[in-house]
Amino acid sequence: MRATILSFASVALAARPWMSQPDTGIEGQLGNITGLPDIDSLVGIPDFEWVAQRVLNISSYTYYSNGAAGEWSYRNNLEVFQRYALRPRVVVDTTGIESTLPTKILGYNFSAPFFIAPAARAGFAHPEAEANLVNGAAESNILYVPSQHGTLTMAQIGDVHKNTSQVTFQQSYPPNDNDTEAKELFKQIEDAGNKAIFLTVDSAADGNRHRAARYQVGTLPNYGPNAVPTSYTKMTWEMYRKWQNFTSLPIVPKGIQTVDDARLAVQNGAPAIYLSNHGGRQVDTSRAPLEVAIKIYQEAPEIFKQVEVYADGGVRYGADIVKLLALGVHAVGIARPFMFSNVYGVDGVKRAVEMFKHELAIDASNVGVADVHQISPDIVDWSQPTNYWYS
Ligand SMILES: Cc1cc2nc3c(=O)[nH]c(=O)nc-3n(C[C@H](O)[C@H](O)[C@H](O)COP(=O)(O)O)c2cc1C
Ligand SMILES: *[C@@H]1O[C@H](CO)[C@@H](O)[C@H](O)[C@H]1NC(C)=O
Ligand SMILES: *[C@@H]1O[C@H](CO)[C@@H](O)[C@H](O)[C@H]1NC(C)=O
Ligand SMILES: *[C@@H]1O[C@H](CO)[C@@H](O)[C@H](O)[C@H]1NC(C)=O
Ligand SMILES: *[C@@H]1O[C@H](CO)[C@@H](O)[C@H](O)[C@H]1NC(C)=O
Ligand SMILES: *[C@@H]1O[C@H](CO)[C@@H](O)[C@H](O)[C@H]1NC(C)=O
Ligand SMILES: *[C@@H]1O[C@H](CO)[C@@H](O)[C@H](O)[C@H]1NC(C)=O
């Protein structure tokens, strides 16, 4: 009896597999690589992370992969999609599915209902840094939202995208409570040729990032002799309304995590809202955006009609996109996979876009969806989250 309890305990305490790296056999095929494997040998989005982990140094890989504290939110962002089972409908004509992918985002035409979410420091993966993301997005005609903290400056990124005439939106953190500074920031964003501002509202303080703190990537030492004082960001809805008057560009709050704040954003004139927990990088146990979208669907579904709703966090497969769109999300953001794909430069970015488009089309088709913009919420069983995929 005692032995049984002990062996049960040791199994229970063993680490569960890290779901960002499912076992799909890549180790067996490419396990002995010494450099970048041929891009044609990659079969899915998780393969890019597998490669990046092997070709980047540990501080660069850590910067991209890390989540806050115990990384439970990051894991949950990934795993929550598996908890909601599909209810595939059959005997539906879905042969036109690929032609339904094009999507307007804030009035601009793109080839897909997903976009490259803002992530800082693309230079950790490739010397051309953000230029690859701009050019890859342009060649694939998808939206790219560069981060304010890129390896390249906003103006340098602007020079690349003006060259491609591709529409970009700029991510920004809230400016200080100083009207001159705010106006200068928005003018820089306009001058770089952007068509909208995604204003990140989920980062009132530094992210609580243990893994990154080991290498001081994306977080600064808060303890010991080199400690840097924490900075807190001031922002109110009143400031938000004032800033909307400082620029002709729409300002979309990025990082909405509750139904209450979704309502407040709409009441304060947000032209769109962006559900995100910053990839689980700010505060651990923040809800996955899929869960927030479910809450809005249940408690305030009118919001999906009032404004465009975007969402990001843990999207790695076509079916993940299908589930968010089914709730009424208009477009889906993806960050880490594109940062990892950048180890191949522009070709990697384009291949990741192709993979997401292909999987979105076949997964939608296999659940009986004829048009990605007309997905019934009923194609997912939202009533019974389940853990039976692993236990
Ligand atoms: C390496 C990295 C850097 C990021 N930098 C920013 C940033 O500068 N501004 C921002 O609003 N969000 C930033 N994010 C958050 C992403 O925009 C996005 O919300 C999140 O990562 C999506 O989850 P995913 O990486 O699982 O797709 C960053 C994410 C990563 C992974
Ligand atoms: C290891 O590399 C050699 C060539 O260097 C290749 O022939 C072999 O198939 C590889 N094995 C695996 C398991 O990848
Ligand atoms: C955007 O796409 C629509 C079709 O959905 C088309 O009528 C319109 O001309 C396109 N606009 C631009 C600027 O390409
Ligand atoms: C890792 O690589 C990045 C990008 O090439 C570089 O900036 C950084 O200094 C490297 N870090 C270490 C610890 O080698
Ligand atoms: C602009 O585009 C041309 C042609 O595609 C390319 O050769 C050039 O390198 C681009 N410039 C920048 C700054 O990306
Ligand atoms: C506001 O910002 C401007 C421009 O950076 C600066 O000159 C001015 O001193 C700031 N005002 C205050 C009150 O800090
Ligand atoms: C924004 O501008 C409008 C019209 O100029 C004005 O009525 C409104 O009070 C301004 N809002 C804020 C918050 O400053």
XYZ file of C-alpha atoms and ligand atoms in Angstrom:
506
model
C 0.000 0.000 0.000
C 2.714 2.383 1.064
C 4.722 1.640 -2.073
C 1.682 2.399 -4.197
C 1.193 5.784 -2.567
C 4.851 6.641 -3.017
C 4.939 5.677 -6.669
C 1.736 7.618 -7.258
C 3.324 10.662 -5.594
C 6.434 10.481 -7.719
C 4.361 10.342 -10.907
C 2.207 13.237 -9.736
C 5.277 15.332 -8.922
C 7.005 14.698 -12.235
C 6.900 17.745 -14.472
C 4.136 17.652 -17.027
C 5.350 18.014 -20.603
C 5.920 21.620 -21.614
C 3.082 22.078 -24.038
C 4.877 24.665 -26.164
C 6.963 21.761 -27.402
C 4.657 18.838 -28.183
C 6.336 15.637 -29.290
C 5.625 15.370 -33.007
C 8.762 13.450 -33.904
C 11.084 16.308 -34.873
C 13.747 15.082 -32.445
C 13.900 11.733 -34.233
C 14.286 13.323 -37.633
C 16.393 16.444 -36.979
C 17.793 15.630 -33.539
C 21.426 15.777 -34.620
C 21.393 19.138 -36.442
C 24.304 21.462 -35.869
C 22.933 24.522 -37.676
C 19.639 25.660 -39.165
C 17.807 22.699 -40.691
C 16.358 23.160 -44.179
C 13.185 25.200 -43.729
C 11.328 22.689 -45.891
C 11.815 20.080 -43.182
C 9.601 22.041 -40.768
C 6.015 20.835 -40.648
C 4.291 23.046 -38.065
C 4.586 26.189 -35.985
C 6.075 24.504 -32.864
C 9.018 23.372 -35.021
C 10.257 26.970 -35.177
C 10.631 27.100 -31.407
C 12.425 23.750 -31.409
C 14.924 25.116 -33.932
C 15.272 28.516 -32.218
C 16.046 26.860 -28.896
C 18.931 25.034 -30.556
C 20.415 27.856 -32.649
C 19.998 30.894 -30.369
C 22.065 31.419 -27.258
C 20.304 30.879 -23.966
C 19.745 34.547 -23.130
C 18.091 35.287 -26.495
C 15.923 32.174 -26.369
C 15.008 32.985 -22.776
C 13.988 36.527 -23.668
C 11.492 35.283 -26.236
C 10.158 32.280 -24.382
C 9.859 33.557 -20.844
C 6.625 34.168 -18.955
C 5.924 35.781 -15.576
C 6.879 34.021 -12.326
C 6.027 30.271 -12.472
C 4.839 30.749 -16.083
C 1.396 29.301 -15.227
C -0.329 31.975 -17.304
C 1.918 31.309 -20.252
C 1.218 27.577 -20.010
C -2.478 28.253 -19.606
C -2.501 30.457 -22.712
C -1.234 27.448 -24.653
C -3.205 24.725 -22.933
C -6.588 26.428 -22.683
C -7.274 25.806 -26.362
C -7.053 22.044 -25.798
C -9.579 22.285 -22.962
C -12.435 23.247 -25.281
C -13.322 20.423 -27.627
C -14.598 20.998 -31.114
C -18.055 19.928 -32.285
C -17.258 19.358 -35.951
C -20.219 19.639 -38.292
C -20.107 17.393 -41.331
C -21.717 17.301 -44.752
C -21.053 21.004 -45.335
C -19.575 22.467 -48.540
C -16.338 24.080 -47.345
C -14.482 24.000 -50.658
C -14.400 27.810 -50.847
C -12.775 28.235 -47.427
C -9.417 29.627 -48.628
C -11.095 32.482 -50.474
C -12.687 33.648 -47.203
C -9.393 34.332 -45.390
C -8.973 38.014 -46.440
C -9.870 40.323 -43.567
C -10.275 44.058 -43.081
C -8.680 45.334 -39.896
C -9.753 48.895 -38.980
C -10.708 49.269 -42.639
C -7.421 48.055 -44.156
C -7.331 44.927 -46.313
C -5.132 42.000 -45.306
C -4.922 38.436 -46.537
C -5.742 36.733 -43.227
C -7.581 37.217 -39.916
C -4.321 36.994 -37.960
C -1.410 39.386 -37.525
C 2.096 39.620 -36.122
C 1.679 40.929 -32.573
C 4.229 43.399 -31.171
C 7.311 41.814 -29.684
C 10.459 43.720 -28.821
C 14.046 42.928 -29.848
C 13.757 40.955 -33.073
C 17.545 41.390 -33.315
C 18.067 38.545 -30.847
C 16.992 36.122 -33.592
C 18.416 37.689 -36.764
C 20.730 40.594 -37.659
C 18.068 42.162 -39.932
C 15.749 42.161 -36.894
C 12.328 43.793 -37.465
C 13.029 44.396 -41.169
C 12.333 40.689 -41.765
C 8.965 40.958 -40.047
C 8.024 44.038 -42.083
C 9.078 42.444 -45.355
C 7.628 39.033 -44.519
C 4.311 40.658 -43.551
C 4.357 42.742 -46.728
C 5.072 39.787 -48.999
C 2.316 37.789 -47.285
C 0.022 40.818 -47.003
C -0.691 40.427 -43.328
C -0.664 43.088 -40.621
C 2.522 43.612 -38.620
C 2.425 45.655 -35.425
C 6.013 46.577 -34.500
C 6.902 47.062 -30.843
C 8.032 50.420 -29.503
C 11.089 48.598 -28.152
C 12.368 47.044 -31.342
C 16.017 46.450 -32.137
C 15.373 48.928 -34.971
C 13.841 52.297 -34.077
C 10.326 53.244 -35.045
C 11.730 55.512 -37.753
C 14.002 52.765 -39.153
C 11.079 50.342 -39.255
C 9.044 53.100 -40.922
C 11.665 53.401 -43.651
C 11.381 49.693 -44.407
C 7.595 49.611 -44.505
C 7.200 52.812 -46.507
C 9.321 51.037 -49.091
C 6.850 48.153 -49.203
C 3.726 50.364 -48.930
C 2.486 47.788 -46.432
C 0.088 49.024 -43.763
C 1.514 48.768 -40.256
C 0.115 49.765 -36.862
C 2.539 50.819 -34.113
C 2.528 49.440 -30.575
C 3.300 51.984 -27.898
C 3.391 52.117 -24.134
C 1.478 54.987 -22.523
C 3.442 58.242 -22.693
C 4.122 60.158 -19.509
C 1.376 62.413 -18.220
C 2.858 65.339 -20.158
C 0.917 66.628 -23.158
C 4.019 67.798 -25.018
C 5.606 64.355 -24.739
C 2.391 62.578 -25.701
C 1.965 64.731 -28.816
C 5.611 64.168 -29.793
C 5.246 60.402 -29.433
C 2.081 60.241 -31.522
C 3.669 62.465 -34.169
C 6.661 60.097 -34.396
C 4.254 57.206 -34.871
C 2.388 59.082 -37.620
C 5.640 60.172 -39.303
C 6.782 56.546 -39.459
C 3.732 55.901 -41.665
C 1.585 53.888 -39.246
C -2.194 53.775 -39.547
C -3.143 52.997 -35.946
C -1.703 52.835 -32.445
C -1.985 49.774 -30.221
C -1.535 51.240 -26.754
C -0.408 48.620 -24.248
C -2.411 49.031 -21.043
C -1.507 45.767 -19.295
C 1.912 46.855 -18.009
C 1.423 49.263 -15.121
C 4.688 47.927 -13.663
C 7.595 45.719 -14.720
C 6.676 42.149 -15.616
C 7.517 39.682 -12.823
C 9.945 37.623 -14.913
C 12.173 35.173 -13.072
C 13.594 33.261 -16.034
C 14.525 36.485 -17.849
C 16.030 38.036 -14.723
C 18.815 35.420 -14.814
C 20.123 37.063 -17.980
C 18.688 40.567 -17.449
C 16.816 40.317 -20.711
C 13.519 42.195 -20.689
C 13.765 42.898 -17.003
C 16.209 44.778 -14.814
C 17.708 43.758 -11.481
C 15.412 44.842 -8.649
C 17.588 43.440 -5.859
C 21.252 43.611 -4.892
C 23.968 46.108 -5.689
C 22.836 46.808 -9.283
C 19.161 47.216 -8.375
C 17.217 49.612 -10.585
C 14.212 51.379 -9.041
C 10.877 50.087 -10.322
C 8.946 52.484 -12.504
C 5.151 52.546 -12.414
C 3.105 53.786 -15.353
C 0.342 56.286 -14.746
C -2.666 55.990 -16.976
C -6.373 56.833 -16.582
C -9.319 56.658 -18.975
C -9.367 60.459 -18.866
C -5.806 60.542 -20.205
C -6.854 58.026 -22.847
C -9.701 60.282 -24.040
C -7.377 63.267 -24.112
C -4.767 61.389 -26.126
C -7.365 60.401 -28.707
C -7.589 64.133 -29.439
C -3.816 64.424 -29.982
C -3.721 62.206 -33.067
C -5.850 61.336 -36.063
C -4.844 57.683 -35.641
C -7.179 55.299 -33.828
C -5.773 54.285 -30.422
C -6.618 50.677 -29.542
C -6.098 49.588 -25.923
C -4.033 46.369 -25.890
C -4.206 44.181 -22.805
C -7.910 44.164 -21.841
C -8.463 41.253 -19.410
C -11.965 41.634 -17.979
C -15.492 42.240 -19.226
C -15.569 45.364 -17.036
C -12.571 46.907 -18.771
C -13.861 45.869 -22.196
C -17.032 47.844 -21.412
C -15.045 50.826 -20.089
C -12.861 50.880 -23.192
C -15.930 50.988 -25.434
C -17.554 53.668 -23.254
C -14.378 55.730 -23.562
C -14.522 55.643 -27.338
C -12.056 52.867 -28.156
C -12.358 52.090 -31.875
C -11.369 48.465 -31.165
C -10.157 46.496 -28.161
C -7.351 43.965 -27.851
C -7.666 41.113 -25.350
C -4.244 40.065 -24.111
C -2.349 39.101 -20.986
C 0.911 40.058 -22.713
C 1.685 36.447 -23.493
C 1.627 35.663 -19.748
C 4.694 37.868 -19.284
C 3.407 40.506 -16.832
C 1.548 38.967 -13.911
C 1.193 35.248 -13.349
C -2.302 33.675 -13.162
C -3.805 36.368 -15.367
C -6.496 34.768 -17.497
C -5.887 33.538 -21.015
C -7.456 35.783 -23.649
C -9.578 32.842 -24.857
C -11.166 32.737 -21.385
C -11.748 36.497 -21.448
C -13.356 36.179 -24.881
C -15.640 33.435 -23.496
C -16.669 35.742 -20.627
C -17.467 38.559 -23.050
C -19.413 36.121 -25.213
C -21.444 35.056 -22.169
C -21.858 38.381 -20.357
C -21.578 41.176 -22.931
C -21.779 39.703 -26.438
C -22.838 43.076 -27.869
C -19.207 44.209 -27.522
C -18.221 42.014 -30.478
C -20.706 44.010 -32.583
C -19.812 47.453 -31.209
C -16.059 47.337 -31.940
C -13.513 45.062 -33.554
C -12.092 42.758 -30.902
C -8.583 41.346 -31.264
C -7.024 38.703 -29.030
C -3.630 37.064 -28.631
C -1.858 34.533 -26.443
C -0.762 30.982 -27.112
C -2.073 30.714 -30.677
C -0.052 27.947 -32.355
C -2.523 26.034 -34.568
C -5.243 26.745 -37.084
C -7.874 25.397 -34.691
C -6.810 27.950 -32.045
C -7.653 30.747 -34.469
C -10.959 29.055 -35.360
C -11.975 28.988 -31.675
C -11.266 32.692 -31.102
C -13.057 33.704 -34.302
C -16.038 31.510 -33.341
C -16.596 33.662 -30.239
C -16.641 36.845 -32.316
C -12.980 37.874 -32.189
C -12.205 39.751 -35.397
C -8.468 39.133 -35.755
C -5.921 37.114 -33.804
C -2.408 38.204 -32.779
C 0.612 35.892 -32.727
C 3.986 36.868 -31.231
C 6.473 34.174 -30.150
C 6.060 31.945 -33.226
C 7.021 34.831 -35.506
C 9.986 35.794 -33.327
C 11.221 32.194 -33.534
C 10.517 31.991 -37.292
C 12.826 34.982 -37.731
C 15.853 32.708 -37.219
C 15.245 32.001 -40.939
C 14.784 35.706 -41.740
C 12.071 36.740 -44.216
C 11.683 33.154 -45.450
C 10.850 31.981 -41.949
C 8.274 34.712 -41.424
C 6.623 33.894 -44.751
C 6.638 30.164 -44.026
C 5.006 30.732 -40.632
C 2.275 32.774 -42.324
C 1.728 29.997 -44.893
C 1.510 27.405 -42.127
C -1.063 29.394 -40.163
C -3.131 30.072 -43.310
C -3.036 26.442 -44.356
C -3.950 25.130 -40.916
C -6.695 27.731 -40.503
C -8.243 26.640 -43.811
C -8.053 22.878 -43.233
C -9.060 23.023 -39.568
C -12.035 25.285 -40.375
C -13.024 22.970 -43.210
C -12.788 19.884 -41.013
C -15.241 21.378 -38.517
C -17.717 22.331 -41.217
C -16.933 26.040 -41.492
C -17.493 27.426 -44.990
C -16.407 31.024 -44.226
C -13.971 32.057 -41.484
C -15.983 35.249 -40.953
C -19.195 33.297 -40.327
C -18.249 30.769 -37.675
C -20.977 29.621 -35.337
C -19.959 29.609 -31.658
C -21.594 26.170 -31.595
C -18.625 24.540 -33.331
C -16.956 24.479 -29.904
C -18.320 22.892 -26.725
C -17.861 25.896 -24.421
C -19.902 24.308 -21.618
C -17.448 21.672 -20.518
C -13.787 22.542 -20.264
C -11.907 19.280 -20.039
C -8.479 18.134 -18.992
C -8.672 14.712 -20.542
C -5.985 15.357 -23.148
C -3.423 14.950 -20.383
C -3.793 14.204 -16.710
C 9.594 38.538 -26.818
C 8.317 39.281 -26.606
C 8.316 40.651 -26.533
C 7.133 41.356 -26.383
N 7.157 42.707 -26.402
C 5.996 43.385 -26.334
C 5.987 44.799 -26.435
O 7.019 45.434 -26.594
N 4.791 45.432 -26.345
C 3.623 44.748 -26.182
O 2.555 45.350 -26.127
N 3.601 43.406 -26.101
C 4.752 42.719 -26.176
N 4.726 41.355 -26.112
C 3.433 40.661 -25.970
C 2.854 40.290 -27.330
O 2.431 41.420 -28.034
C 1.645 39.378 -27.226
O 0.664 40.012 -26.430
C 1.892 37.975 -26.653
O 3.244 37.601 -26.693
C 1.058 36.967 -27.439
O 1.286 35.671 -27.010
P 2.161 34.618 -27.852
O 3.573 35.079 -27.775
O 1.909 33.361 -27.121
O 1.618 34.611 -29.257
C 5.918 40.644 -26.268
C 5.915 39.261 -26.336
C 7.097 38.571 -26.507
C 7.051 37.077 -26.601
C 22.238 12.444 -38.458
O 23.026 13.082 -39.456
C 23.375 12.267 -40.582
C 24.189 13.135 -41.534
O 25.029 13.977 -40.858
C 22.160 11.736 -41.268
O 22.525 10.902 -42.326
C 21.317 10.981 -40.290
O 20.126 10.566 -40.905
C 21.001 11.852 -39.086
N 20.239 11.118 -38.114
C 19.163 11.589 -37.545
C 18.455 10.710 -36.567
O 18.738 12.693 -37.767
C -10.307 45.952 -50.025
O -11.061 44.802 -50.327
C -12.350 45.076 -50.869
C -13.036 43.744 -51.073
O -13.291 43.156 -49.853
C -12.209 45.832 -52.163
O -13.498 46.176 -52.651
C -11.398 47.092 -51.931
O -11.157 47.733 -53.168
C -10.077 46.771 -51.266
N -9.393 48.008 -50.918
C -8.139 48.231 -51.231
C -7.574 49.562 -50.811
O -7.451 47.421 -51.833
C 23.208 36.163 -27.376
O 22.951 36.599 -28.687
C 22.527 37.955 -28.775
C 22.109 38.229 -30.204
O 23.047 37.765 -31.109
C 23.603 38.869 -28.261
O 23.178 40.203 -28.303
C 23.934 38.484 -26.828
O 25.003 39.255 -26.347
C 24.263 37.017 -26.708
N 24.341 36.690 -25.299
C 25.260 35.881 -24.793
C 25.181 35.640 -23.335
O 26.094 35.366 -25.504
C 13.177 48.480 -50.680
O 12.695 47.565 -51.656
C 13.632 47.176 -52.619
C 12.963 46.325 -53.667
O 12.141 45.346 -53.092
C 14.772 46.451 -51.897
O 15.763 46.100 -52.811
C 15.373 47.377 -50.827
O 16.349 46.685 -50.083
C 14.284 47.859 -49.884
N 14.801 48.804 -48.906
C 14.631 48.649 -47.596
C 15.119 49.743 -46.719
O 14.089 47.673 -47.141
C 7.027 67.800 -20.653
O 7.828 67.308 -21.706
C 8.558 68.327 -22.369
C 9.227 67.678 -23.593
O 9.947 66.530 -23.237
C 9.566 68.937 -21.392
O 10.279 69.956 -22.047
C 8.807 69.505 -20.206
O 9.700 69.953 -19.234
C 7.909 68.434 -19.589
N 7.043 69.042 -18.587
C 7.039 68.608 -17.347
C 6.071 69.305 -16.423
O 7.761 67.690 -16.966
C -11.482 66.332 -27.408
O -11.797 67.294 -28.387
C -13.188 67.605 -28.438
C -13.456 68.482 -29.649
O -12.375 69.297 -29.920
C -13.603 68.248 -27.122
O -14.979 68.530 -27.128
C -13.305 67.264 -25.987
O -13.564 67.876 -24.741
C -11.865 66.803 -26.024
N -11.718 65.721 -25.064
C -10.793 65.710 -24.127
C -10.839 64.565 -23.175
O -9.929 66.536 -24.056
